[in-house]
């Protein structure tokens, strides 16, 4: 597709979003709205992509971080025809076919762009418009045909006669057009219409004048749904969610309640993964075969190994969970948390930049930060690594087979050797050698018959 370019129109302000953020930057399943049509172009194999930006142009270009996209500026919004013409210098010297589309249509499929290009090339048209018959044609430009049913032009609703308004086939705002023919037509457009704008749609009449205007009817109008408001954004998110969820179910993933499951486009799931209700899998997350992720788990940029079992209401970000590990309920794994094979992390455990070796356990109420834990270690309930001294972070190292008693504070930097035991309730400020018992607490003293003496004192008073 080296002879195909794409021009994505995204200079509009999006007034109805009522937002300080440009419309095309509003996130949809974790990605800016504009990234979706750009991806559709890429997936259709289109080699050159120009995005025409205007409103908050710099922010849009920066937020998209798309080095393969050329950005063209439309400083003032003078209509879709003027916007398309702004792409001219970015496509200097290019001759071939250009696909023109809007930046606010996130559901457009790459297959549809391919079908449009095929129809365009098959008929040898100068311009081919993607049309649709939506349930309600109001607001769209109508396709006007002559008596022989040949496409003659597109008329915007506000410029249309009553007879034209009755036409149900409308313009989706997606076209395939020949370059450099398009530039000549756009340069000659007149803004003599009710909005005083340069209409890209007038290109169709120019092609019809040479008897080379075509159209392709799109079967599913939801695909070209444009986002103009927050309500539309939520509707599109729902449609995208259903599409992604159906693809994963087709690929062998069980979604217990797809209506409440959010899986972002960059996530990868293996067959026989089971996802419970109300989970959100985000970013570059990957879940391996046979893993079970129960209700209400939120996972971002994390890897969940084969056969791992994530119990309800865990939150992971930048974490790695090994094969067969068990986590939760209510565990918080922060960036750099690494759980070894068959390890176990229980409720109200937080981990950050810490590795828990194979078969090791931290089952209850624990904070592990900047910690290296070997294999088969038992970290008792209420263990805290004191990794921060107010100025710098320090590491805690715990060797294989060590046993950390409940309610221990490990004041880093500190090392507990392999096979060592730390007595419950200890505050450990010195290293515990391999195989030793470390006790770091006040010795217990018992006062005999204290209760009886206390009672006697009360009677006497
Ligand atoms: C346009 C079509 C209409 C079609 C509809 C489909 C024209 C004249 N009309 O109407 O036939 O049915 O899309 O949704 O083209 N934009 C710019 N710069 C501008 C104006 C618009 O970049 O100066 C961009 C917008 O950001 C948007 C796209 O072009 O992504 C479409 O603009 P919009 O104003 O929504 O066009 P409509 O009036 O809806
Ligand atoms: Ca529109």
Tab-separated table of N, CA and C in Angstrom, residues 14-19 23 26 28 33 104 225-237:
chain	number	residue	atom	x	y	z
A	14	UNK	N	-14.416	20.462	19.127
A	14	UNK	CA	-15.198	19.544	19.942
A	14	UNK	C	-15.907	20.279	21.061
A	15	UNK	N	-16.575	21.371	20.706
A	15	UNK	CA	-17.226	22.246	21.692
A	15	UNK	C	-18.151	21.495	22.640
A	16	UNK	N	-18.857	20.508	22.092
A	16	UNK	CA	-19.854	19.810	22.917
A	16	UNK	C	-19.258	18.895	23.996
A	17	UNK	N	-17.937	18.709	23.958
A	17	UNK	CA	-17.317	17.928	25.037
A	17	UNK	C	-17.268	18.777	26.317
A	18	UNK	N	-17.367	20.106	26.160
A	18	UNK	CA	-17.263	21.036	27.294
A	18	UNK	C	-16.034	20.706	28.133
A	19	UNK	N	-14.870	20.794	27.473
A	19	UNK	CA	-13.646	20.317	28.106
A	19	UNK	C	-12.471	21.227	27.805
A	23	UNK	N	-10.856	17.421	22.048
A	23	UNK	CA	-11.738	16.250	21.917
A	23	UNK	C	-10.970	14.982	21.563
A	26	UNK	N	-9.335	12.866	24.367
A	26	UNK	CA	-10.091	12.201	25.439
A	26	UNK	C	-9.833	10.702	25.366
A	28	UNK	N	-10.141	6.721	25.528
A	28	UNK	CA	-11.115	5.682	25.259
A	28	UNK	C	-10.368	4.375	25.511
A	33	UNK	N	-8.595	9.198	21.807
A	33	UNK	CA	-9.564	8.969	20.728
A	33	UNK	C	-8.922	8.917	19.343
A	104	UNK	N	-12.475	11.475	14.821
A	104	UNK	CA	-13.316	11.144	15.983
A	104	UNK	C	-14.193	9.922	15.738
A	225	UNK	N	-19.624	5.888	13.888
A	225	UNK	CA	-20.184	6.787	14.887
A	225	UNK	C	-19.121	7.821	15.282
A	226	UNK	N	-19.482	9.097	15.164
A	226	UNK	CA	-18.560	10.168	15.533
A	226	UNK	C	-18.781	10.572	16.984
A	227	UNK	N	-17.703	10.972	17.647
A	227	UNK	CA	-17.804	11.351	19.059
A	227	UNK	C	-17.927	12.869	19.154
A	228	UNK	N	-19.062	13.342	19.617
A	228	UNK	CA	-19.238	14.786	19.786
A	228	UNK	C	-19.496	15.183	21.231
A	229	UNK	N	-19.802	14.222	22.075
A	229	UNK	CA	-20.151	14.537	23.465
A	229	UNK	C	-19.640	13.424	24.379
A	230	UNK	N	-19.738	13.668	25.668
A	230	UNK	CA	-19.315	12.644	26.637
A	230	UNK	C	-20.234	11.426	26.571
A	231	UNK	N	-21.489	11.666	26.200
A	231	UNK	CA	-22.414	10.530	26.056
A	231	UNK	C	-21.945	9.634	24.915
A	232	UNK	N	-21.557	10.270	23.782
A	232	UNK	CA	-21.044	9.486	22.658
A	232	UNK	C	-19.780	8.725	23.057
A	233	UNK	N	-18.935	9.387	23.857
A	233	UNK	CA	-17.671	8.764	24.268
A	233	UNK	C	-17.949	7.479	25.054
A	234	UNK	N	-18.914	7.559	25.966
A	234	UNK	CA	-19.262	6.385	26.770
A	234	UNK	C	-19.883	5.296	25.897
A	235	UNK	N	-20.699	5.704	24.917
A	235	UNK	CA	-21.306	4.714	24.020
A	235	UNK	C	-20.237	4.003	23.199
A	236	UNK	N	-19.281	4.788	22.706
A	236	UNK	CA	-18.209	4.203	21.896
A	236	UNK	C	-17.349	3.274	22.748
A	237	UNK	N	-17.105	3.682	23.996
A	237	UNK	CA	-16.310	2.832	24.898
A	237	UNK	C	-17.030	1.497	25.096
